[in-house]
Short mmCIF file of N, CA, C and O in Angstrom, two decimals:
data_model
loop_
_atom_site.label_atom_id
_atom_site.label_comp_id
_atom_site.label_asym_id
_atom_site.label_seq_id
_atom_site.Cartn_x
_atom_site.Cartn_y
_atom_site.Cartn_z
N UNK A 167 -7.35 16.51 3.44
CA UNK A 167 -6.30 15.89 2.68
C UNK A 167 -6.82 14.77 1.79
O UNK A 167 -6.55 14.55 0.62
N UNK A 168 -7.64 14.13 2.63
CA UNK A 168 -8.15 12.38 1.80
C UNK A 168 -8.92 13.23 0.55
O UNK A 168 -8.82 12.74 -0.58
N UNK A 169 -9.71 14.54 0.72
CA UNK A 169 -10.37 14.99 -0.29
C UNK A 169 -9.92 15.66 -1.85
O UNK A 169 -10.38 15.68 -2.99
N UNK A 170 -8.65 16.20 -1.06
CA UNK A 170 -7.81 16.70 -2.05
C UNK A 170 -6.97 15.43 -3.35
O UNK A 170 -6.81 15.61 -4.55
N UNK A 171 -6.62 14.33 -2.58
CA UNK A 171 -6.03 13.29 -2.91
C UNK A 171 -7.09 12.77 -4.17
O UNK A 171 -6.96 12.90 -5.38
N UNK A 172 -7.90 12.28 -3.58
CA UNK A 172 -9.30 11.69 -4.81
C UNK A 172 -9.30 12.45 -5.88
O UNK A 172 -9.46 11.95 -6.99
N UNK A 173 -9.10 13.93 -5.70
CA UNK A 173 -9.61 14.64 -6.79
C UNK A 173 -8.11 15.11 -7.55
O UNK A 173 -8.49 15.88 -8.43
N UNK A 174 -6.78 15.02 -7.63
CA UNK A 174 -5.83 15.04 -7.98
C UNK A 174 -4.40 13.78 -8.38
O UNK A 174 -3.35 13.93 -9.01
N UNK A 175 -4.99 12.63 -7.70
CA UNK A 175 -3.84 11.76 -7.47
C UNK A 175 -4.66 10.64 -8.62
O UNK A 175 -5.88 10.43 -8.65
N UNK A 176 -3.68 10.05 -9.46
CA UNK A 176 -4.41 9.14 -10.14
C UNK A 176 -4.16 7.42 -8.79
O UNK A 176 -3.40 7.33 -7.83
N UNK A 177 -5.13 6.41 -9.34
CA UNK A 177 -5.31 5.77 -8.25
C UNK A 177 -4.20 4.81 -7.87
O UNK A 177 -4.29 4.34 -6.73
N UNK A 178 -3.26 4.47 -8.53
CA UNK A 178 -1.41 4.29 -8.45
C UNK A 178 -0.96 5.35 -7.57
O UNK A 178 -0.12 4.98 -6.75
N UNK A 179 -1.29 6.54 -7.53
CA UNK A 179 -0.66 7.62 -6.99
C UNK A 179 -1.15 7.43 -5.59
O UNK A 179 -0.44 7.54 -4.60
N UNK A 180 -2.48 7.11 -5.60
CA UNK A 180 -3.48 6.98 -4.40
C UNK A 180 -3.00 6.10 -3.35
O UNK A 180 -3.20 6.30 -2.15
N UNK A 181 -2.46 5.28 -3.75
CA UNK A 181 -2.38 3.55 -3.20
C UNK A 181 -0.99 3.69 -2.41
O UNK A 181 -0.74 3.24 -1.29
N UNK A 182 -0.17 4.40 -3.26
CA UNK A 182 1.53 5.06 -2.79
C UNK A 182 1.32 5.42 -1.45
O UNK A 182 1.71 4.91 -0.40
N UNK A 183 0.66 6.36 -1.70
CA UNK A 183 0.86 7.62 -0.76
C UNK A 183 -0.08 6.85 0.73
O UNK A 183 0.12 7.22 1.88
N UNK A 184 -1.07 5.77 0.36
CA UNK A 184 -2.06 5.33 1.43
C UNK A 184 -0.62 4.21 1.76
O UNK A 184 0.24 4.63 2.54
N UNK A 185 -0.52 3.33 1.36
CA UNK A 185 0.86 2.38 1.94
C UNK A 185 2.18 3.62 2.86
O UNK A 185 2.72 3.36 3.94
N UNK A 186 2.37 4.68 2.19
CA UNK A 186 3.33 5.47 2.83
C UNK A 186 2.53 5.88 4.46
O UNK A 186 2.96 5.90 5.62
N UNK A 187 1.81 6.03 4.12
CA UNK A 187 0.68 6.39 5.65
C UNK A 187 0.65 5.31 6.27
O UNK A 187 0.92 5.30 7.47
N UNK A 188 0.22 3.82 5.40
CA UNK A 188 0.38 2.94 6.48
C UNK A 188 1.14 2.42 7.50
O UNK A 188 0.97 1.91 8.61
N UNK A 189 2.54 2.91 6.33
CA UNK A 189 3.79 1.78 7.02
C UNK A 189 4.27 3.20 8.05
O UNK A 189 5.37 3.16 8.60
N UNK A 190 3.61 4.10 8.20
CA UNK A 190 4.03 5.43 9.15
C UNK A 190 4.08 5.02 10.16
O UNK A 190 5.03 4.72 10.88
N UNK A 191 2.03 4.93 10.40
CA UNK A 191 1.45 4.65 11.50
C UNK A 191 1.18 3.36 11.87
O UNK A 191 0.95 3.18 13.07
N UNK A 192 1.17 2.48 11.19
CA UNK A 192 1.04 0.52 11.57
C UNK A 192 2.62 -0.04 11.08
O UNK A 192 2.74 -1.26 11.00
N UNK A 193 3.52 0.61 10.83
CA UNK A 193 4.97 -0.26 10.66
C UNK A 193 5.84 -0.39 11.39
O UNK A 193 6.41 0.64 11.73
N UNK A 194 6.20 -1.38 11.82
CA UNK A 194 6.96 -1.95 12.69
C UNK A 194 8.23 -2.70 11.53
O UNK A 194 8.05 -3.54 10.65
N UNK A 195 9.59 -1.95 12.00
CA UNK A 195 11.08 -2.51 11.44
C UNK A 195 10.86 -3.78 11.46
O UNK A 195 10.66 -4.33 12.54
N UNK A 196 10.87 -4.55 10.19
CA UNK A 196 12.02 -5.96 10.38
C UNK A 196 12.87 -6.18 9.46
O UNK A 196 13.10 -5.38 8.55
N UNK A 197 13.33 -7.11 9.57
CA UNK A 197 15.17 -7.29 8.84
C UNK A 197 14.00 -7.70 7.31
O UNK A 197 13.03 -8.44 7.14
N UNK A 198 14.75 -6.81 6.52
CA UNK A 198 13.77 -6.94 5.13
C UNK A 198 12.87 -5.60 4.63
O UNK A 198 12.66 -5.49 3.42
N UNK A 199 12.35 -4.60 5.53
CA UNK A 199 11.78 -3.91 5.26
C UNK A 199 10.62 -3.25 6.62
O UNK A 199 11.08 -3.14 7.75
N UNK A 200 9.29 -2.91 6.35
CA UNK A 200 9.03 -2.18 7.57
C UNK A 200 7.56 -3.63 7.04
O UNK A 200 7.50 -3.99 5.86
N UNK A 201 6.72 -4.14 7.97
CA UNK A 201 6.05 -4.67 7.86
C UNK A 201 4.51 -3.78 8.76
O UNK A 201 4.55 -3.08 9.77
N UNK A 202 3.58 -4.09 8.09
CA UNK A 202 2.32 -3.40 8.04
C UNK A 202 1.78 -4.21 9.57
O UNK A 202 1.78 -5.44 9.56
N UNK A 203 1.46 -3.67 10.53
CA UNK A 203 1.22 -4.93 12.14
C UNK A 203 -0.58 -5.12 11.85
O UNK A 203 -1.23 -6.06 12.30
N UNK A 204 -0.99 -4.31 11.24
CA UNK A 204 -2.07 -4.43 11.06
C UNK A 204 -2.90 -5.20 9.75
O UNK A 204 -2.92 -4.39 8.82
N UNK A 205 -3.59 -6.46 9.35
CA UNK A 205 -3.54 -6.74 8.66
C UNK A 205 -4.30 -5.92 7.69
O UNK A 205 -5.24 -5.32 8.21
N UNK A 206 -4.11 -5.67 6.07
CA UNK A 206 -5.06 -4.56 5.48
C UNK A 206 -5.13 -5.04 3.84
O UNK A 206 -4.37 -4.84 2.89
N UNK A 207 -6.31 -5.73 3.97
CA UNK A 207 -6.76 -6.58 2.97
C UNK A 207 -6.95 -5.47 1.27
O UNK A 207 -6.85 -4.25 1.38
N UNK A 208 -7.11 -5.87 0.40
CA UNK A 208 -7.06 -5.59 -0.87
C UNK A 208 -8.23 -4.42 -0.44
O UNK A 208 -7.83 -3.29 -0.18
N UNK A 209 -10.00 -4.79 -0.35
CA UNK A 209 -10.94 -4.07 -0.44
C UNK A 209 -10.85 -2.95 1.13
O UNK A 209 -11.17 -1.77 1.00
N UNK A 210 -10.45 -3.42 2.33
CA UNK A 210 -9.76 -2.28 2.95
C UNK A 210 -9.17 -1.22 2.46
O UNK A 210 -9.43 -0.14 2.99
N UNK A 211 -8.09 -1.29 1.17
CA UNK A 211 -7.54 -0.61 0.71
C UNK A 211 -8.13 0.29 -0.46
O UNK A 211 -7.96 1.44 -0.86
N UNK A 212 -8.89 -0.78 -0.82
CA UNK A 212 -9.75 0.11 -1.80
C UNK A 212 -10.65 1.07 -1.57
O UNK A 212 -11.23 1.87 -2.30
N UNK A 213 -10.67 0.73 0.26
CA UNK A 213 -11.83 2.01 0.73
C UNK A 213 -11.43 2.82 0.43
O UNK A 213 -11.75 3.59 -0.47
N UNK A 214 -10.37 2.82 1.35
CA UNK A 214 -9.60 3.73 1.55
C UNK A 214 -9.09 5.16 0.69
O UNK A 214 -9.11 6.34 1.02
N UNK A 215 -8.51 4.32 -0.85
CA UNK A 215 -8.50 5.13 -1.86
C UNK A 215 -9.53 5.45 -2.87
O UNK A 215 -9.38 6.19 -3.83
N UNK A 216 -10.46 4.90 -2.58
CA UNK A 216 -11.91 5.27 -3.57
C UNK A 216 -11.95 4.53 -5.00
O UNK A 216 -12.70 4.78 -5.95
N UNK A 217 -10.88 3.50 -4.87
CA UNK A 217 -11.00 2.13 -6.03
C UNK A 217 -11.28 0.85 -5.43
O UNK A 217 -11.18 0.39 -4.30
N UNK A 218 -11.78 0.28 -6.92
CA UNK A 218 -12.14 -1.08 -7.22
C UNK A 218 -10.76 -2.06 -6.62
O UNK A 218 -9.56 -1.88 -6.86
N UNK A 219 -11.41 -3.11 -5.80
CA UNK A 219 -10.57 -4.23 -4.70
C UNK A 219 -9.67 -4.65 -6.38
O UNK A 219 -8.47 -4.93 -6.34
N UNK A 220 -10.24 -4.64 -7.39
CA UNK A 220 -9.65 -5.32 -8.81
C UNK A 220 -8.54 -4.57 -8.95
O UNK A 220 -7.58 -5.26 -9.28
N UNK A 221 -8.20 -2.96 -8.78
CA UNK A 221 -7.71 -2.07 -9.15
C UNK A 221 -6.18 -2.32 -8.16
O UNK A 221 -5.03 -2.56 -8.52
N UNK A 222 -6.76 -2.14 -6.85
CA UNK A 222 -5.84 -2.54 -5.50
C UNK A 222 -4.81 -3.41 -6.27
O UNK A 222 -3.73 -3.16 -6.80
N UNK A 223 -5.97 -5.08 -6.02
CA UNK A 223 -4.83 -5.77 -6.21
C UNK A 223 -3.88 -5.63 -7.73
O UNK A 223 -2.73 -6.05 -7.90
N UNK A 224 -4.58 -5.07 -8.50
CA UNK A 224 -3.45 -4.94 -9.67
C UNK A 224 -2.10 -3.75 -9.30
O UNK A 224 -1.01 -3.64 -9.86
N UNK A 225 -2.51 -3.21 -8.51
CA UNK A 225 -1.40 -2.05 -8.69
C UNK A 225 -0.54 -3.03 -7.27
O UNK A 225 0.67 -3.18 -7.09
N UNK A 226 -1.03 -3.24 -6.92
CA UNK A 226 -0.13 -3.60 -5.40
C UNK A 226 0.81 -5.07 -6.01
O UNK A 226 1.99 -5.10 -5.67
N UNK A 227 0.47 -5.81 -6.57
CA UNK A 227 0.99 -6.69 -7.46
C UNK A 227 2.18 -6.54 -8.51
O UNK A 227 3.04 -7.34 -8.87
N UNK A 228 1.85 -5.06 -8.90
CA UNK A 228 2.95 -4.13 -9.44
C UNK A 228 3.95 -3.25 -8.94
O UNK A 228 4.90 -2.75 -9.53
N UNK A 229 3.43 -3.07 -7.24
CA UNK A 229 4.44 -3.06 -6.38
C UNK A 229 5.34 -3.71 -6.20
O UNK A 229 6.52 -3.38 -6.38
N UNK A 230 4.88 -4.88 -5.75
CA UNK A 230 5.59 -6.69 -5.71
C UNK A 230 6.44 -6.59 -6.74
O UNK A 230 7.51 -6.06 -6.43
N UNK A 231 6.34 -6.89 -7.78
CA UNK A 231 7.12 -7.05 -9.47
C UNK A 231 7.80 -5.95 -9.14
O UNK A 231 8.97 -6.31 -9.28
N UNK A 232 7.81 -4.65 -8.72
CA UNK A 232 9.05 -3.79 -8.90
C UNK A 232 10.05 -3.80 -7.51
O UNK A 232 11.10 -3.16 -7.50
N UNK A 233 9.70 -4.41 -6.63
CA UNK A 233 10.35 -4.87 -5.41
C UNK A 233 9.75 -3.84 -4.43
O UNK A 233 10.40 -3.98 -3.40
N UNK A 234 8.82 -2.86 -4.26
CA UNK A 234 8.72 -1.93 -3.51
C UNK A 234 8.05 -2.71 -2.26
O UNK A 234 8.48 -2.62 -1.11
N UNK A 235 7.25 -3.25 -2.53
CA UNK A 235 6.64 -4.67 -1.55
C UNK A 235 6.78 -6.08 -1.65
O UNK A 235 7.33 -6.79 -2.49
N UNK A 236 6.15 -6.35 -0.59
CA UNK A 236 5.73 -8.01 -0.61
C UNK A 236 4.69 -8.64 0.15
O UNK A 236 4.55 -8.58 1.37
N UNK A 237 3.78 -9.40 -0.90
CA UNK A 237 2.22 -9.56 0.32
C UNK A 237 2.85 -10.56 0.72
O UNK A 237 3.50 -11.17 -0.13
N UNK A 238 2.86 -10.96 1.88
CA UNK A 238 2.54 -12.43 2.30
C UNK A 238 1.17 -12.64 3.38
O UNK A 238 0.89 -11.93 4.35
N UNK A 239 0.35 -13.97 2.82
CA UNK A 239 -1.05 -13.86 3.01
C UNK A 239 -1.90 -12.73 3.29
O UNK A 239 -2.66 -12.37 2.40
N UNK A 240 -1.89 -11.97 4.66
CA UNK A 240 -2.75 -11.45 4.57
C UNK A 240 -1.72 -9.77 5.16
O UNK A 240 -2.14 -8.91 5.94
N UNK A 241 -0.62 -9.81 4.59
CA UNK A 241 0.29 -8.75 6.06
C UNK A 241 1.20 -8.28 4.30
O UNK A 241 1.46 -8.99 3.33
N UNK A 242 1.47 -6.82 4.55
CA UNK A 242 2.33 -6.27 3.30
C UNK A 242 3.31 -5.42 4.00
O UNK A 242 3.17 -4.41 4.69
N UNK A 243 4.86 -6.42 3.48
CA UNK A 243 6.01 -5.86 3.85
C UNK A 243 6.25 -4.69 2.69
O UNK A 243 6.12 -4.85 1.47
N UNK A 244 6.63 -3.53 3.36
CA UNK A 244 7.20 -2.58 2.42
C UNK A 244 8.74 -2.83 2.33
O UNK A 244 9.48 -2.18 3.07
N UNK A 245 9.28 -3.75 1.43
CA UNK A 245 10.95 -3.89 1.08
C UNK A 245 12.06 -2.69 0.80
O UNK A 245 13.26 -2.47 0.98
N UNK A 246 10.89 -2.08 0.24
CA UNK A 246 11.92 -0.89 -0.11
C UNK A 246 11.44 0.51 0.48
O UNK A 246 11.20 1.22 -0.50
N UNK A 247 11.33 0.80 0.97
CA UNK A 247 10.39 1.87 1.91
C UNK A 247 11.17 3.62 1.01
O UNK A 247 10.77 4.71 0.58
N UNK A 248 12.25 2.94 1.15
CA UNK A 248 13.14 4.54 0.36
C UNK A 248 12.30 4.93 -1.13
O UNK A 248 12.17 6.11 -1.46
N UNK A 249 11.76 3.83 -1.96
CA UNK A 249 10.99 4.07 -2.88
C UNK A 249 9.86 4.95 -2.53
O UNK A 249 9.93 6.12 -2.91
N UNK A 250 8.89 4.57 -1.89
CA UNK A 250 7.47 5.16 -1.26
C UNK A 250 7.91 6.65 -0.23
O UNK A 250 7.03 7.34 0.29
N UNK A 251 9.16 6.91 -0.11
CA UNK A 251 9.31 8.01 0.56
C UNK A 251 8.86 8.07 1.62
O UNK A 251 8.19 9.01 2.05
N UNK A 252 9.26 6.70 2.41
CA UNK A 252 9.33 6.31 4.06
C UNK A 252 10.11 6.60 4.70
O UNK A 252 10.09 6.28 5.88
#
């Protein structure tokens, strides 16, 4: 799957679908949205999807601005989870 993804998903597409996985398997309900229990830093994420930590935080930042998330320090609430197809 992770192989298919790299070679079809642009890296916005990438980042979606890795937060939708996260908040699957590390999200825990709270009043607000599903929060990530595990902390999962910018370049974590960038492993993950095969981009630049620069790339991460720009798109995840553009999460934020459209309300789909929210970082706080080091932990990312998904606000809107119905967006990401949670």
């Amino acid at each position: 799957g992770m192989v298919q993804m790299l070679g079809t998903m642009s890296v916005g597409e990438r980042i979606v679908e890795s937060l939708r996985t996260l908040a699957n398997v590390y999200g825990t309900r709270v009043p607000g949205g599903i929060e990530l229990r595990a902390p999962f830093s910018h370049e974590a994420i960038a492993n993950m999807v095969g981009a630049s930590r620069q790339w991460v935080t720009m798109e995840l930042h553009a999460l934020e601005k459209k309300g789909i998330i929210r970082i706080c320090k080091r932990t990312i609430v998904v606000i809107a989870p119905e967006r990401l197809g949670v």
